[in-house]
mmCIF file of C-alpha atoms in Angstrom:
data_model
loop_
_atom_site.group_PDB
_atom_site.id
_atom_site.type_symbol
_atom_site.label_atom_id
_atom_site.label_comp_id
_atom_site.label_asym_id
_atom_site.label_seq_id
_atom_site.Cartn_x
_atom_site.Cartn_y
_atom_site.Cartn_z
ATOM 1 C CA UNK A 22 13.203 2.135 32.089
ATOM 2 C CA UNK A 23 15.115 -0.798 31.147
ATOM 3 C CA UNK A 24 11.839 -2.994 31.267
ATOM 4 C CA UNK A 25 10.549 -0.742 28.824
ATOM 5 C CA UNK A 26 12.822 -0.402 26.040
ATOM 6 C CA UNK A 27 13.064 -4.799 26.762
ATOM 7 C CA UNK A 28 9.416 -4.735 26.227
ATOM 8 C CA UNK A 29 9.307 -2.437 23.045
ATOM 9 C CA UNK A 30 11.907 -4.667 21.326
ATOM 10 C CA UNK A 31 9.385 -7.153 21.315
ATOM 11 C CA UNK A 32 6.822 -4.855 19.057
ATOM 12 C CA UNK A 33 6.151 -4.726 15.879
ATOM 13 C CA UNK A 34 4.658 -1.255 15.346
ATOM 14 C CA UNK A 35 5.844 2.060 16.384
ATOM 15 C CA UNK A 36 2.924 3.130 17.936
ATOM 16 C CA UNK A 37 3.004 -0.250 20.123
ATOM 17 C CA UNK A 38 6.718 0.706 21.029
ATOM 18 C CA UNK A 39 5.476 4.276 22.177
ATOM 19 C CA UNK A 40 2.574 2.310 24.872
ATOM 20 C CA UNK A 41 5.484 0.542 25.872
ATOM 21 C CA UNK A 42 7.892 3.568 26.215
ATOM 22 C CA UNK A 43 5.202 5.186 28.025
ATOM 23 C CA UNK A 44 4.188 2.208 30.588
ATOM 24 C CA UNK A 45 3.729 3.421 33.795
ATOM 25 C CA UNK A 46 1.983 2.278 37.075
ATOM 26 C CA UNK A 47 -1.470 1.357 37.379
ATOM 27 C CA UNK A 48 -4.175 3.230 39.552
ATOM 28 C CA UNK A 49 -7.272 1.478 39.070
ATOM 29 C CA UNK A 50 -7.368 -2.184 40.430
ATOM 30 C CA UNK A 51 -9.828 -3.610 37.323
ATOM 31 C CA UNK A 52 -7.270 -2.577 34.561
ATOM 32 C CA UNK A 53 -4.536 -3.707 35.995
ATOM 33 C CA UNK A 54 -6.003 -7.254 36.492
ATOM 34 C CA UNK A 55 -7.420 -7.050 32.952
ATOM 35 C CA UNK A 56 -4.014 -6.213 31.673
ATOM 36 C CA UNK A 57 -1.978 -8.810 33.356
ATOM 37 C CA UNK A 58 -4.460 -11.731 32.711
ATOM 38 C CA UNK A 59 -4.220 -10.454 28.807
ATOM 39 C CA UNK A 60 -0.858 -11.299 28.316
ATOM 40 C CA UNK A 61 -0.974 -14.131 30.755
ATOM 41 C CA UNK A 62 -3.221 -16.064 28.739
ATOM 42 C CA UNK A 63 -1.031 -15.296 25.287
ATOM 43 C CA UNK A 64 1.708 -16.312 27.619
ATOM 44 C CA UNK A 65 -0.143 -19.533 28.347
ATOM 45 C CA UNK A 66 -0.585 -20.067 24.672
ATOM 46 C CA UNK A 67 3.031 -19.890 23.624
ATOM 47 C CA UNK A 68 4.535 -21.474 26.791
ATOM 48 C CA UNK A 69 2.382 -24.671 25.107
ATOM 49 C CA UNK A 70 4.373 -24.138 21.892
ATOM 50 C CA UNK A 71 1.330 -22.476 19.988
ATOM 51 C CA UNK A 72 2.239 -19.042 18.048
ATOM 52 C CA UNK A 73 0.299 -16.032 18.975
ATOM 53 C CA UNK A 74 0.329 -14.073 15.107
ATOM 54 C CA UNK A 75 1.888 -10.979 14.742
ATOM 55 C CA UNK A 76 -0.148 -8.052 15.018
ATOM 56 C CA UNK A 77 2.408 -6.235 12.211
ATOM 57 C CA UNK A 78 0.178 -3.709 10.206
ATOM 58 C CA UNK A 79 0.577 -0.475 8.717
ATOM 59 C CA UNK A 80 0.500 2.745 10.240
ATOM 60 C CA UNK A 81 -2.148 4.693 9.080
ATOM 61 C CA UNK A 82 -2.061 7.726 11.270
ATOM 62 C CA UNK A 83 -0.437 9.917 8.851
ATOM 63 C CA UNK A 84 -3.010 9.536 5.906
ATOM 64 C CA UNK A 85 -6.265 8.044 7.314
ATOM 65 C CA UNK A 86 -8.197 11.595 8.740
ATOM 66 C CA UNK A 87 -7.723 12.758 4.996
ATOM 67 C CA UNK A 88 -10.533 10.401 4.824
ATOM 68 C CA UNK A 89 -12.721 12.039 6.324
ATOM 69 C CA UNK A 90 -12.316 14.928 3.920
ATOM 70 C CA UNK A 91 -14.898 15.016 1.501
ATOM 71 C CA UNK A 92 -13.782 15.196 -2.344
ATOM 72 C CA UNK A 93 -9.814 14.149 -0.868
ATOM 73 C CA UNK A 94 -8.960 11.239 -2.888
ATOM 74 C CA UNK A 95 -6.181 8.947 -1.043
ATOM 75 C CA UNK A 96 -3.281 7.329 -2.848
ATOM 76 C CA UNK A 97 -3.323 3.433 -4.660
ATOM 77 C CA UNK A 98 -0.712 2.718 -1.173
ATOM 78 C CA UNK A 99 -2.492 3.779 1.207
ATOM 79 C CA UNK A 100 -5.473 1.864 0.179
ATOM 80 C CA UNK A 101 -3.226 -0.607 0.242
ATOM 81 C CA UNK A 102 -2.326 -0.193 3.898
ATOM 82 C CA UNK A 103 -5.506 0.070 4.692
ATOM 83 C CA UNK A 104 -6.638 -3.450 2.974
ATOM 84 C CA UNK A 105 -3.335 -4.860 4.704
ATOM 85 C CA UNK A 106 -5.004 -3.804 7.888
ATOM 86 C CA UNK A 107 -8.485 -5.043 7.466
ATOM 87 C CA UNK A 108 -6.837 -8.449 6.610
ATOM 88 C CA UNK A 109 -4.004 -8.460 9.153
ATOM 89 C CA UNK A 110 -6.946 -8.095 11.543
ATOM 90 C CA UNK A 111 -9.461 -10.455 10.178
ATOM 91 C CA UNK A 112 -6.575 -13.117 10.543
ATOM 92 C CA UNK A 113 -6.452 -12.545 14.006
ATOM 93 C CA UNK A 114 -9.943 -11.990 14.987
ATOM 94 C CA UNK A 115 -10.612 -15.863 13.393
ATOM 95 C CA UNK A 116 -7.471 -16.995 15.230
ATOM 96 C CA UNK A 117 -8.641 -15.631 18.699
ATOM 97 C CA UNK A 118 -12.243 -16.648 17.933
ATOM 98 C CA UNK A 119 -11.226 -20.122 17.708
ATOM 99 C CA UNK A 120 -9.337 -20.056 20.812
ATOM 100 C CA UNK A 121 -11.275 -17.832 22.608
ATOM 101 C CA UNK A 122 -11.861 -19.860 25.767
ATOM 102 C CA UNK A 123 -7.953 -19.952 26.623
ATOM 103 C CA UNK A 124 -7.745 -16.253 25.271
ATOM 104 C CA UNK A 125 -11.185 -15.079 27.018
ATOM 105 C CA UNK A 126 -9.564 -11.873 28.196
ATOM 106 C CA UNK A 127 -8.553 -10.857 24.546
ATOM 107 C CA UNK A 128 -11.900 -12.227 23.156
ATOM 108 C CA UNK A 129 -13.536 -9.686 25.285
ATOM 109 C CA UNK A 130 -12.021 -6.650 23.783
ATOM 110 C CA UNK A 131 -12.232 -8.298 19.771
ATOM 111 C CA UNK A 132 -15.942 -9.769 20.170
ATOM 112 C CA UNK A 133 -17.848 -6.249 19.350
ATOM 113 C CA UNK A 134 -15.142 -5.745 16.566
ATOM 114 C CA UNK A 135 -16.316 -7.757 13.652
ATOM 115 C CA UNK A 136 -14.082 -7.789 10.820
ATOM 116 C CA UNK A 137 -16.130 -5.534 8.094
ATOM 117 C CA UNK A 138 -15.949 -7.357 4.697
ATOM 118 C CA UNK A 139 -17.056 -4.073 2.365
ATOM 119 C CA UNK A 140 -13.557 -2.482 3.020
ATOM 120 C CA UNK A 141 -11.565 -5.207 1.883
ATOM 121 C CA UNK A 142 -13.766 -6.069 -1.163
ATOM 122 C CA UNK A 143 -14.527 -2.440 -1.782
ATOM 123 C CA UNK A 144 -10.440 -2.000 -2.533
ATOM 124 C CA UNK A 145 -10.225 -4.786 -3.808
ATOM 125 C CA UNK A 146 -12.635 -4.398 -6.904
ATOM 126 C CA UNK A 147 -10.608 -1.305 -7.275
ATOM 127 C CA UNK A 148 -6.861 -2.379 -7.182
ATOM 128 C CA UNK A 149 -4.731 -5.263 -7.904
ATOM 129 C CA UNK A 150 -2.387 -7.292 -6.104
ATOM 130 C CA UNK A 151 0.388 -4.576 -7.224
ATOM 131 C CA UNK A 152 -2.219 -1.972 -5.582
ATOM 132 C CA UNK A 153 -2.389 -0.509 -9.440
ATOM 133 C CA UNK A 154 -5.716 0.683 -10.351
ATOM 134 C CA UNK A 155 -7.786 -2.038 -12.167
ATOM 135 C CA UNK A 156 -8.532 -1.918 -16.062
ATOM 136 C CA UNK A 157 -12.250 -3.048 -14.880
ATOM 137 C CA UNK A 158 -12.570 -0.296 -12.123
ATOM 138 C CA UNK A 159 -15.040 1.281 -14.410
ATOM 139 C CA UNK A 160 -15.623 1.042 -18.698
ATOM 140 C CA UNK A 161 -14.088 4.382 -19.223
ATOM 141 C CA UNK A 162 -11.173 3.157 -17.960
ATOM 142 C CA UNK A 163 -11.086 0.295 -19.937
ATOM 143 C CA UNK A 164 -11.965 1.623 -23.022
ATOM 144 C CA UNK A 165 -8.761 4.245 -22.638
ATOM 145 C CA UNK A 166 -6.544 1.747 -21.504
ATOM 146 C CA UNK A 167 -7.743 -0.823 -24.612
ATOM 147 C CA UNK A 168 -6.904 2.426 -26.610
ATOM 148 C CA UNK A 169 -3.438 2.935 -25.431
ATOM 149 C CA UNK A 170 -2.726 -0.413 -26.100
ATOM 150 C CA UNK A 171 -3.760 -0.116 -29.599
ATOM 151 C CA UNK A 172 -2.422 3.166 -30.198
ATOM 152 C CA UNK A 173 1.244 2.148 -28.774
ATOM 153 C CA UNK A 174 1.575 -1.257 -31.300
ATOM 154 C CA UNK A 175 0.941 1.703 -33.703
ATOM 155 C CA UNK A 176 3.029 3.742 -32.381
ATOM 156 C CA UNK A 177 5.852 1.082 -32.343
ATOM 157 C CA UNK A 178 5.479 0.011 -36.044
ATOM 158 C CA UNK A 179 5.835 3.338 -37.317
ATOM 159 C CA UNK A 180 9.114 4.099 -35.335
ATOM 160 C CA UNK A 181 10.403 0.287 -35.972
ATOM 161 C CA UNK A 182 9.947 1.356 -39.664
ATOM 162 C CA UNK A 183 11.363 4.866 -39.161
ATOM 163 C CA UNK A 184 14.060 3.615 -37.313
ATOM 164 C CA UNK A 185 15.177 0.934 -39.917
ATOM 165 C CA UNK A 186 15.050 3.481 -42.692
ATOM 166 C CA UNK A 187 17.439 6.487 -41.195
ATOM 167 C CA UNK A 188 20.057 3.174 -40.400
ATOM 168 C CA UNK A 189 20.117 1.958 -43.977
ATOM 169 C CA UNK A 190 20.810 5.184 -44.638
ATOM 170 C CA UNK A 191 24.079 5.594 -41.874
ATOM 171 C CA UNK A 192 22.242 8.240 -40.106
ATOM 172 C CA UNK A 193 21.974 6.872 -36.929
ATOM 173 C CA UNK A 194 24.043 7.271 -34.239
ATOM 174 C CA UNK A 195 26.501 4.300 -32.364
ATOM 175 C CA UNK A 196 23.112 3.484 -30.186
ATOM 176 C CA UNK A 197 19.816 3.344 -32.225
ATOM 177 C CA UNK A 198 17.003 5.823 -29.871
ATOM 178 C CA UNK A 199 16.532 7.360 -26.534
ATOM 179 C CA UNK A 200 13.573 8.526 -24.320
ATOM 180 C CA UNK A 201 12.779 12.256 -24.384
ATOM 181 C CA UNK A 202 9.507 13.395 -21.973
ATOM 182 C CA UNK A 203 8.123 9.574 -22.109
ATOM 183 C CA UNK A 204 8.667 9.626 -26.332
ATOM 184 C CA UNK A 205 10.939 7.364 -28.315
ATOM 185 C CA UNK A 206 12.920 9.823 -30.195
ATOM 186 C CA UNK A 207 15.996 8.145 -32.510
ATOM 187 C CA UNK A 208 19.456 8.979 -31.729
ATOM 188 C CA UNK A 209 20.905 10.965 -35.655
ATOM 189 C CA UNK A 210 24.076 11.439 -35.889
ATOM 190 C CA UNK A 211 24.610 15.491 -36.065
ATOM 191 C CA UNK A 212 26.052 16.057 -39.407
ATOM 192 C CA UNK A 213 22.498 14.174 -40.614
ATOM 193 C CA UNK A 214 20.182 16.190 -38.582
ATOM 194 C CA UNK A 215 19.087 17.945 -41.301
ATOM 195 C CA UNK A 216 18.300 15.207 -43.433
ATOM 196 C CA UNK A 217 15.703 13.931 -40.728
ATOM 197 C CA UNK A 218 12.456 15.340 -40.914
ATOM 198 C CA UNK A 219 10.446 15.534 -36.863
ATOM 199 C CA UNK A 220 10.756 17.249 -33.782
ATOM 200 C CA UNK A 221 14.124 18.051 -32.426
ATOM 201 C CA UNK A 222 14.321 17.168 -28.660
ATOM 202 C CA UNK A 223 17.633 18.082 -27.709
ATOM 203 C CA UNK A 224 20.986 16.536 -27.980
ATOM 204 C CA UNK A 225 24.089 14.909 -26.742
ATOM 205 C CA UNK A 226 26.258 16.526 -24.485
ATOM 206 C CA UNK A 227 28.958 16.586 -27.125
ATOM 207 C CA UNK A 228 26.712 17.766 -29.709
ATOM 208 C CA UNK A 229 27.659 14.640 -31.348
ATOM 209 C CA UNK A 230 24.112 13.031 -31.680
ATOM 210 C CA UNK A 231 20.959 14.840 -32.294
ATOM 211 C CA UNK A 232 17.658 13.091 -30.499
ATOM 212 C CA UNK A 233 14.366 13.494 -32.955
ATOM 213 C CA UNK A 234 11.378 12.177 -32.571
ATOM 214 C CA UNK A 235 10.450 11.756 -35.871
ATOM 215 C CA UNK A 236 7.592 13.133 -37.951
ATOM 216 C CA UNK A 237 5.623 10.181 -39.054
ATOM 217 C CA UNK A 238 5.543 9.369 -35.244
ATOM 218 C CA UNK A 239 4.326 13.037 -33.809
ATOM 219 C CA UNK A 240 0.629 12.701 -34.750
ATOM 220 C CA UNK A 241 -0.025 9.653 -32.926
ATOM 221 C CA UNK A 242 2.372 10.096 -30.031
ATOM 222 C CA UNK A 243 0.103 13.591 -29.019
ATOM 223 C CA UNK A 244 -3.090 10.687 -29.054
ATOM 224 C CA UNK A 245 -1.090 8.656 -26.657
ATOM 225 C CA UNK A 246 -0.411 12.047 -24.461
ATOM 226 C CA UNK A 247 -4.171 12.921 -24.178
ATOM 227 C CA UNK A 248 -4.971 9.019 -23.731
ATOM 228 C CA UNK A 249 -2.622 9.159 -20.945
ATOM 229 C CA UNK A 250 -3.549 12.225 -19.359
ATOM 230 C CA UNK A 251 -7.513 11.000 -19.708
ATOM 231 C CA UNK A 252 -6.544 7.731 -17.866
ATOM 232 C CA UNK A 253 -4.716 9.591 -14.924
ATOM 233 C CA UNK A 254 -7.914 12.010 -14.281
ATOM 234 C CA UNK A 255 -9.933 8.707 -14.886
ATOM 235 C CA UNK A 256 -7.933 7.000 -12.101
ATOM 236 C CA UNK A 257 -8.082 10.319 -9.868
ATOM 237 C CA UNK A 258 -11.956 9.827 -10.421
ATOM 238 C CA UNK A 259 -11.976 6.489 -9.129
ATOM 239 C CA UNK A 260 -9.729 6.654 -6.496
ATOM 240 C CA UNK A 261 -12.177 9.475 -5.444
ATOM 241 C CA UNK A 262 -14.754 7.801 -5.582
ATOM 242 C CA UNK A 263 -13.550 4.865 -3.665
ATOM 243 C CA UNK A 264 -12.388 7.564 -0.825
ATOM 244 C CA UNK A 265 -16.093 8.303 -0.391
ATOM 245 C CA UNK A 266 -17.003 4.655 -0.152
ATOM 246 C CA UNK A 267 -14.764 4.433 2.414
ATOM 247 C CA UNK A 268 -15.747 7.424 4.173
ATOM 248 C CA UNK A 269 -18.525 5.939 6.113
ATOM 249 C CA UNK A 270 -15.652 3.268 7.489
ATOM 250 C CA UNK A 271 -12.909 5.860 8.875
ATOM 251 C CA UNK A 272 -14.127 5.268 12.856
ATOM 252 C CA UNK A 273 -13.999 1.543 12.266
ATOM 253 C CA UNK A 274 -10.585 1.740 10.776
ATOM 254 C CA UNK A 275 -9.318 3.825 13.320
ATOM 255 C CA UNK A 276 -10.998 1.713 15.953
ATOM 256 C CA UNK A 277 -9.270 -1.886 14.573
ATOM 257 C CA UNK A 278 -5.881 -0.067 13.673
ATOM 258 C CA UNK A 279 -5.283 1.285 18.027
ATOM 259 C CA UNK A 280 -7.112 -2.592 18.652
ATOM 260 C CA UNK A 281 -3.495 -4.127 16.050
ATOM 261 C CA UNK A 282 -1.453 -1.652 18.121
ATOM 262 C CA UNK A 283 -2.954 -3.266 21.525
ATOM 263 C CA UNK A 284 -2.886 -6.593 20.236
ATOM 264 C CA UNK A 285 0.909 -6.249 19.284
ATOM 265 C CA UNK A 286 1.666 -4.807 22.502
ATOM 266 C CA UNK A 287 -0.061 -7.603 25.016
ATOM 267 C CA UNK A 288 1.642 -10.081 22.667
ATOM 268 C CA UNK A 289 5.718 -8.317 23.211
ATOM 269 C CA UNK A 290 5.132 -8.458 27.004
ATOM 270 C CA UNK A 291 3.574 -11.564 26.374
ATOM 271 C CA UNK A 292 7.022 -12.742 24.579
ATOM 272 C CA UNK A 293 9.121 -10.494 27.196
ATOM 273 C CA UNK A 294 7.279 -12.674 29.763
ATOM 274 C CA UNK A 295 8.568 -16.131 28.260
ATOM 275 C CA UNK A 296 12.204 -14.607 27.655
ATOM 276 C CA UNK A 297 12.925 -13.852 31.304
ATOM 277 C CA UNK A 298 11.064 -16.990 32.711
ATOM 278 C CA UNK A 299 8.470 -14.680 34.335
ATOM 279 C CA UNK A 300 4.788 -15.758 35.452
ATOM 280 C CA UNK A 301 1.637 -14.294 36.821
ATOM 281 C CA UNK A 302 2.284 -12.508 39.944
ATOM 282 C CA UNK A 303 0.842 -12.614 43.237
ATOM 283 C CA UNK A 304 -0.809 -9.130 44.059
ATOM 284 C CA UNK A 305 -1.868 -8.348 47.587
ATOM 285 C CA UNK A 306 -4.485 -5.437 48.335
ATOM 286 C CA UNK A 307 -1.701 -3.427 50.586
#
């Protein structure tokens, strides 16, 4: 047991620490040879001062059958993950296919599994480096978002002007406006409250200040509502529709996301391996 948890300290992933956890005796002769020689040969790399990369990735068990679910759309993160995956991998892949004669045994289990460039340029055209939705993910979405930026200088003027007019006039409170359900509403002092004309949204604790969100303001903060609202079901669109590109690509993800978890795991016995001194053993038939 102690050779286990020594072993999982050395991974990078949960589910790697679990097939260390859960390392037991082998049966079959062929997989035990294959399994030695694996890390052996990442063993041989490092023990020549070379880096072996990490095999760090996301974990995508939780999220990634949704995929499979037709009309499911998955979050902008766990595209994200996903992407951070595809690319973890395709670092690796070029990193073992370059070395691939010292690291034969782990070329033979990455050869058939070619990094696929559609997922990472499919999310790509989709989100940004902040995994936010893209303005140019499709012209509707553009066209709102162009919109909202327009409407919101607008929107800003008027309350700028509003705002400058109740404070020549002392009715505004020791701080000049607050934020009441995602509108700018200015902070009146209550003995002026009346003398403000807009939409009362509440007030201090004290009753001291009255928040309003004034009237010149309302028309064009319910565009900026409906604008918003548009762009989320826009985004909701695309993000489903992206989920349904993918679709096609949930076997391969699976497949390269349990090839990360063995690749981080040969690599921590790998680095157990050079921590304790060990080397390849000597196994007799009996």
């Amino acid at each position: 047991p102690f050779i286990k948890r020594a072993v999982a300290c050395y991974c990078s992933s949960k589910s790697a620490k679990a097939l260390a956890l859960d390392l037991h005796t082998f049966s079959d002769r062929e997989e035990l040879f294959r399994a030695i020689l694996e890390s052996d040969q990442i063993l041989a790399l490092l023990l020549s001062d070379e880096l072996f990369p990490s095999a760090e990735h996301p974990e995508l068990g939780a999220f990634l059958p949704k995929l499979k679910v037709r009309g499911h759309a998955l979050r902008e993160e766990q595209f994200a993950d996903i992407r951070s995956l595809a690319l973890n991998y395709r670092h690796l892949f070029i990193f073992v296919d370059n070395k691939k004669l010292r690291l034969s045994a782990i070329w033979e289990r990455l050869q058939f599994l070619i990094p696929e460039k559609f997922v990472i340029q499919a999310i790509d055209a989709v989100l940004d480096e902040r995994a936010q939705v893209r303005s140019n993910a499709s012209p509707e979405l553009s066209r709102i978002r162009r919109e909202l930026t327009r409407k919101r200088a607008s929107a800003d003027r008027i309350f700028q002007r509003m705002l400058k007019r109740y404070r020549d006039k002392g009715y505004i409170a020791d701080f000049d406006e607050s934020v009441s359900e995602s509108r700018r509403v200015l902070a009146i002092t209550a003995s002026y409250k009346g003398q403000v004309q807009g939409i009362l949204h509440g007030s201090s604790n004290r009753h001291s200040i009255a928040f309003i969100e004034p009237g010149e303001t309302v028309e064009i903060n319910n565009e900026i509502a409906e604008l918003l609202e548009a762009e989320k079901n826009e985004i909701k669109r695309i993000l489903r529709q992206l989920s349904t590109d993918l679709n096609p690509y949930h076997d391969y993800i699976k497949t390269v996301e349990d090839t990360m978890v063995w690749l981080d795991f040969s690599r921590a016995k790998a680095l157990f391996a050079q921590a304790q001194e060990a080397c390849y053993p000597e196994i007799l038939e009996d």
